[in-house]
Amino acid sequence: MRALLAWSSLRRHPLRTALAILGVAVSAAMLLDMVMLSSGMQVSFRALLTRQGFEVRLTPKGTLPFDTEARIAGAASAESVVRRLPGVQDVSPVLGTTLHVVRGANADAVFALGIRPAAQGDYTLERGTDAVDVDRMVANATFLTRAGLALGDSVVVAAGYDAQLHMWTARRRVVIAGEARFHYLATDQPAVALPLATAQALVADGGGGSPDQVSLLMVKTHAGVDAEALRRRIEREVPRVTAIATADAVKSVEQRLGYFRQLALILGSVSLAVGFLLVSTLVTVSVQERVGEMAVMRALGVSRPHIAQQVMLEGLAISVVGAAGGLALGLVTARYLNTILRAFPGLPAAIDFFVFEPTAAYKSFALLIVTAVLAGVVPAWRAGSLPIAATLRTEAVS
Amino acid sequence: MLLPMLPPMRLLIGASLLATAARGVHAQQRASTPSSPASSPTMTTASVDTIAGASAQPPRTIAIDERLVSDKGLRLGDTLELSASPGGRGERVVVGAIVRRAADPSEVARAEYRVRLHLDQLQRLGGIGDRVDRFAVAVTPGSTERALAAINARSFGFRAHRSSDVAAQSSRTFAVVSRFNRAIGVITIVASAIFLLCIMLLKVEERRRDVAALRLLGISRRTITAAVVLEASFIAMLGSAAGVAFGYASSAIINWHYRGVYRTPLAFSIVTSETVGFSVALSLVLGLGAGFLAARRLTGVPPLSLFGR
Amino acid sequence: MSEPVIEVPMGPPLLEAVDVARAYALAGVPVLAVRGVSLTIEEGEYVAIVGPSGCGKSSLLNLLGAIDQPTRGRVSLRGRDVSRMSDREATDFRLRHIGFVFQRFYLMPMLTALENVELPMAEAGVASRARRARARELLAYVGLEARGGHRPAQLSGGEQQRVAIARSLANAPELLLADEPTGELDARTGRDVIALFDRLHADGMTIVVVTHDEVLARAARRVVHMVDGAIVSDERNAPAAAGGPPRCTTSPTATDAPSPFRRPPG
C-alpha cells in the first residue's frame, strides 16, 4: 500500500514528475560520464601498454618513449644483458625516426619504426605480409591513402638530406608488403615499419651516428614476474637506460591528464548535488501539498515510519527511474564526448577517455540511490512528525 | 617560418601521454661551495678549485629554467658541466641568467627542465653538426606570402609555414579541450534548465490557492502571469549575481590551484565580460522562461479547480 | 414508521473522559480550548456534540479519539487510558479501535474508492484478498458497491463521504467519531449520510458526532452542548413515538447488504 500511495502521489502531477525524472536522468548521465572519465584513461592506457604483454620499457636515460630524439647506444649489448635476466621472456628493440619517401622531386616525411617483426608489439598486420625481409616495409592506411600507394608498390625511402648537394645520403628501395594498424600512433598519422637493421642502416648512413642504436627496448616478462623488481634490476645492470614499468607509465599519464580526473570529480559532485536538490525539493513540496492527507492517515492509524517510508519511496522512485534513463543517456553523451577528446593530436588510436565498465554503472547507480535516500530524509521526517490535531485544524480552516 | 618535418610524436598530447620529464642534455653541477648536496645520478659535486684550474678557456654562460633554481638550488654564477649523455664528456658553463617560464599553454604539461645555450655550443655538445630544428624568419610587413612562396620554391626536404598556421596546429590540443568544455557546458545548461523549470513549477503550484482566490476576485490571467514573471526575474537576477560572484571566486581558485600544480604563470580560467554577459543573459532567459511557463500553466486552470472543487 | 428505539446501557462505559482539559499556545498566550470536561459514553450510544464555532467541540473529539493528548485529565476506552499512550501505541490504537470521519472526506485522490477503504486494513496487515473482499462488503453496506473502481474526483460529495465512512469501518472499530460529517454536503446528501449513521447505530455502532447540523443533532440520541470549552448541557433526545425527531432508518442508499459488523447483544 505504501508503494501504491507513493506511486499515486507521483502520478498526481505527471508533468512535474516527468520533469523531475528528466532532471535526475541528466544528472545521472553526467555522473556516469564522470565516473567513466575518471577511470577511462587509466583503463584504456593500461590495456594499450600491456596489449602484447610488454611490461617494461627501456628508454635513453632520463627520457620517456619518443619524447626526444635521444637513443640508446650499444643497443645490441643492452639487449643481450636484458635477455639474460631471469623473468625476461623476450625483448623487442624499436627505432623511431623520420624518413622521407622520395618520389621524383618531392619527398614526403613519414614516421618510421624499425622493428623486429617476430617480436614487435607496435602494430597488427591487417593485409599482406610482414616486413620480414630487408627490402620490405609495412604501412598504415593513412600513409597509403595520402601517398596514393598500394600493396606491392616499391618506393624509395631516404634519410640524411644534404641541402647543398640536394641529395640524400641514405636511400633504399623497398616494397610495401603489408598494411598494418599501428597501436601507439594517431589514426591520422602516416606511419611505416621496416626491419630494424634496414632502419638502423638508413639512420646511420644519413648521418645519425652509429647503427647500433635504438629508441626503445620493450621487455616481455614471464607470467607472475614482478615487473617492478625487474625494472630496478635492469636499471642497475644497464645504467644508461631508464626502465619504465607499465604501472609507472600509467601513473605518469594520469598525472599529466590530472585535469580530467579533477574535472570528473567536480562535475560528478555537482551532478549529485543537483540530483539531491531536485529530489529533495520535489518531495518537500509534495509533502507540503498533502499535509491534510497525511494528518488524516495518521488519524486513521497509519504509523509515522510508514508515512515517512511512503515519502521516501517517492524520492526513490524518481531516482531509480531517472537513473535508468540516465544510464542510457550517459552512454550516448559519453560516446559524443569521447569523440571530441579523441581529436587530441597525436593521441594513439587505441586510447579512449570514456570507457564503460559495469563497476562504473554500479557506482553511479549506488551514489544516486544514496543521494535519493538522503534527499528524502528531511521531508519524510517532517511528514511523519506532523501534529495531527493542529494540522487538521489548519486544513479545516483553509 | 622554416620547418623540417617534425617527428610526428613530438606533439603535446602525444608527449603528454608517453612522457614525464625529458632531459635532452644532462647537467652535472660543480658546486660553488663544498656543502651543496649531490641530488641525482646526473648531478655530482666537486670542488671549485679543481674546476677553476682545469680549463684554459673561460666558461660560457647559459640561461637556466627557474624550476632548476627552486628544485636544485642553482644560482646565478654557479658553474655547471653540461653533457649530451649521462657521464659523458661535457663542457663547463656558468649560469648567466634565470629564465621564467612563459605563460605558454603548450608548456603546461611538460615537466622537463630547460636551459638555453648559444647555438654553436649546443650543436657541438650534441654532436649534430651544422643542423637546426627550425628557423624563424622575420619579414617586412605585408610580404609574408611572397616570402613563403619564394622559400618553398627553393627548399628541399623542409618547408616554410606561416607562424599563424603553426600556432593553429599546436593549438589543436586546446581547441579539443575547448570543445570538450563547451560540450560539458551545454549539458550543464540543459540540466539546469530542466531543474529550473521543475522548481518553478513546484513553487508556483504551491501558491495555487492564492492564485485561485485572486482569479475569483477578478484579477486577470495577464496580471497574475506578469506578477509571477516579475518575481521570477527578480530571483533570476539575484541568482545571476550570485552565480557571477561564484564564477569569479571559482576562477581564482582554479588559477591558484593549477598554477601551483603545473608551476606556470598561465591563466587557466579567465572571466571576461563576454562570458559574464552570456551567462547572465542565459540565466535570465531561462529563469523568466520557466516562470512564464509555470504561470501560464497555473492561470490556465479554472479557479475553482485550483481550490480542489 | 418504525418502532421507537430504546437504549439500555450494558456493562461499563465504552468511553470515559474525566476532567479533561486542553490548552494551546496562541501567540505565546495559553488558551484553554477544553476546560475540565467529563463525559461518559456507553456502548451503542449515538451522541452529538454541538455548540458555536470555537467552543472546543473538535478539540474534545480529538482528545476522545487519541489524536491529541489532554493537558489534564484522562480519557479511557474500555478502561484503557488512551491519554497517556506513546505516539506509536496511540496510532495503533486508533487503527484498530476507532474510526474517523472528517468534514472534508480526505480520501486519497489517486486511489479508487475500493483502495481507499482498503487503506486502514493494509496498515493493519490484513492480507490483500481478505481486505479486498471486506472493502467490497463495506462499500455495499454504504450503497456504493458499483462505484468501487471510481476515483474520488468521479464521485459526488455525498458519495465521497460514504466512502470515507466505509473506510472508517475497515478494521471493525468499537467507536466511530465524526467531525462535521455533513459540513460540506447539501441538505439532500446530508440526509443520506444521516440515514447511514442511523443505520450504523441500529447495527450497534457507538457514534459520536460533532456538528452544526440541527438535523444530524436531532437524529442523535443524546446531545451534548458545549460553550467556551465546557459542557453546559447533556440531554437525551426524545424517542420518535414521543414526538421526537423522526428516525431515518431507511434511505435511498440503504441496501439489503448485511451489516459487516453487527454486534451480538449483551
PDB file of C-alpha atoms in Angstrom, chain A residues 5-6 9 12 283-304 306-312 314 379-389 391-392 395, chain C residues 91 94 102 106-109 119 167:
ATOM      1  CA  LEU A   5       0.443   5.600  -2.284  1.00  0.00           C
ATOM      2  CA  ALA A   6       3.884   6.796  -3.360  1.00  0.00           C
ATOM      3  CA  SER A   9       1.307  10.720  -5.439  1.00  0.00           C
ATOM      4  CA  ARG A  12      -0.998  13.092  -9.453  1.00  0.00           C
ATOM      5  CA  VAL A 283       9.413  15.610  -2.230  1.00  0.00           C
ATOM      6  CA  THR A 284       9.250  18.563   0.149  1.00  0.00           C
ATOM      7  CA  VAL A 285       6.651  20.357  -1.952  1.00  0.00           C
ATOM      8  CA  SER A 286       4.737  17.114  -2.406  1.00  0.00           C
ATOM      9  CA  VAL A 287       4.584  16.698   1.367  1.00  0.00           C
ATOM     10  CA  GLN A 288       3.536  20.298   1.904  1.00  0.00           C
ATOM     11  CA  GLU A 289       0.676  19.872  -0.518  1.00  0.00           C
ATOM     12  CA  ARG A 290      -0.596  16.820   1.242  1.00  0.00           C
ATOM     13  CA  VAL A 291      -0.262  17.655   4.901  1.00  0.00           C
ATOM     14  CA  GLY A 292      -4.015  17.254   5.310  1.00  0.00           C
ATOM     15  CA  GLU A 293      -3.999  13.791   3.778  1.00  0.00           C
ATOM     16  CA  MET A 294      -1.041  12.782   5.874  1.00  0.00           C
ATOM     17  CA  ALA A 295      -2.622  14.049   9.050  1.00  0.00           C
ATOM     18  CA  VAL A 296      -5.728  12.056   8.208  1.00  0.00           C
ATOM     19  CA  MET A 297      -3.677   8.952   7.556  1.00  0.00           C
ATOM     20  CA  ARG A 298      -2.071   9.422  10.930  1.00  0.00           C
ATOM     21  CA  ALA A 299      -5.509   9.884  12.455  1.00  0.00           C
ATOM     22  CA  LEU A 300      -6.680   6.687  10.769  1.00  0.00           C
ATOM     23  CA  GLY A 301      -3.804   4.856  12.388  1.00  0.00           C
ATOM     24  CA  VAL A 302      -1.031   4.840   9.811  1.00  0.00           C
ATOM     25  CA  SER A 303       2.223   4.921  11.736  1.00  0.00           C
ATOM     26  CA  ARG A 304       4.934   7.575  11.444  1.00  0.00           C
ATOM     27  CA  HIS A 306       5.048   4.163   7.274  1.00  0.00           C
ATOM     28  CA  ILE A 307       4.241   7.749   6.367  1.00  0.00           C
ATOM     29  CA  ALA A 308       7.957   8.501   6.190  1.00  0.00           C
ATOM     30  CA  GLN A 309       8.602   5.406   4.096  1.00  0.00           C
ATOM     31  CA  GLN A 310       5.903   6.427   1.653  1.00  0.00           C
ATOM     32  CA  VAL A 311       7.550   9.822   1.232  1.00  0.00           C
ATOM     33  CA  MET A 312      10.998   8.328   0.790  1.00  0.00           C
ATOM     34  CA  GLU A 314       8.542   8.817  -3.861  1.00  0.00           C
ATOM     35  CA  PRO A 379      10.753  15.775   4.163  1.00  0.00           C
ATOM     36  CA  ALA A 380       9.956  12.221   5.275  1.00  0.00           C
ATOM     37  CA  TRP A 381      10.753  13.035   8.856  1.00  0.00           C
ATOM     38  CA  ARG A 382       8.601  16.160   8.649  1.00  0.00           C
ATOM     39  CA  ALA A 383       5.731  14.206   7.140  1.00  0.00           C
ATOM     40  CA  GLY A 384       5.887  11.647   9.904  1.00  0.00           C
ATOM     41  CA  SER A 385       6.116  14.291  12.599  1.00  0.00           C
ATOM     42  CA  LEU A 386       3.058  16.304  11.620  1.00  0.00           C
ATOM     43  CA  PRO A 387       0.999  17.294  14.649  1.00  0.00           C
ATOM     44  CA  ILE A 388      -2.276  15.639  13.736  1.00  0.00           C
ATOM     45  CA  ALA A 389      -4.759  17.802  15.548  1.00  0.00           C
ATOM     46  CA  THR A 391      -2.724  20.110  11.044  1.00  0.00           C
ATOM     47  CA  LEU A 392      -6.342  19.035  10.785  1.00  0.00           C
ATOM     48  CA  GLU A 395      -6.524  22.346   6.961  1.00  0.00           C
TER      49      GLU A 395
ATOM     50  CA  THR C  91      -1.556   5.256  16.421  1.00  0.00           C
ATOM     51  CA  ARG C  94      -6.722   4.343  16.561  1.00  0.00           C
ATOM     52  CA  PHE C 102     -13.938  14.120   8.611  1.00  0.00           C
ATOM     53  CA  TYR C 106      -9.884  13.317   2.921  1.00  0.00           C
ATOM     54  CA  LEU C 107      -9.955  10.434   0.517  1.00  0.00           C
ATOM     55  CA  MET C 108      -6.669   9.732  -1.244  1.00  0.00           C
ATOM     56  CA  PRO C 109      -7.339  11.294  -4.653  1.00  0.00           C
ATOM     57  CA  LEU C 119      -6.058   1.573   3.301  1.00  0.00           C
ATOM     58  CA  ARG C 167     -13.102   3.435   5.265  1.00  0.00           C
TER      59      ARG C 167
END
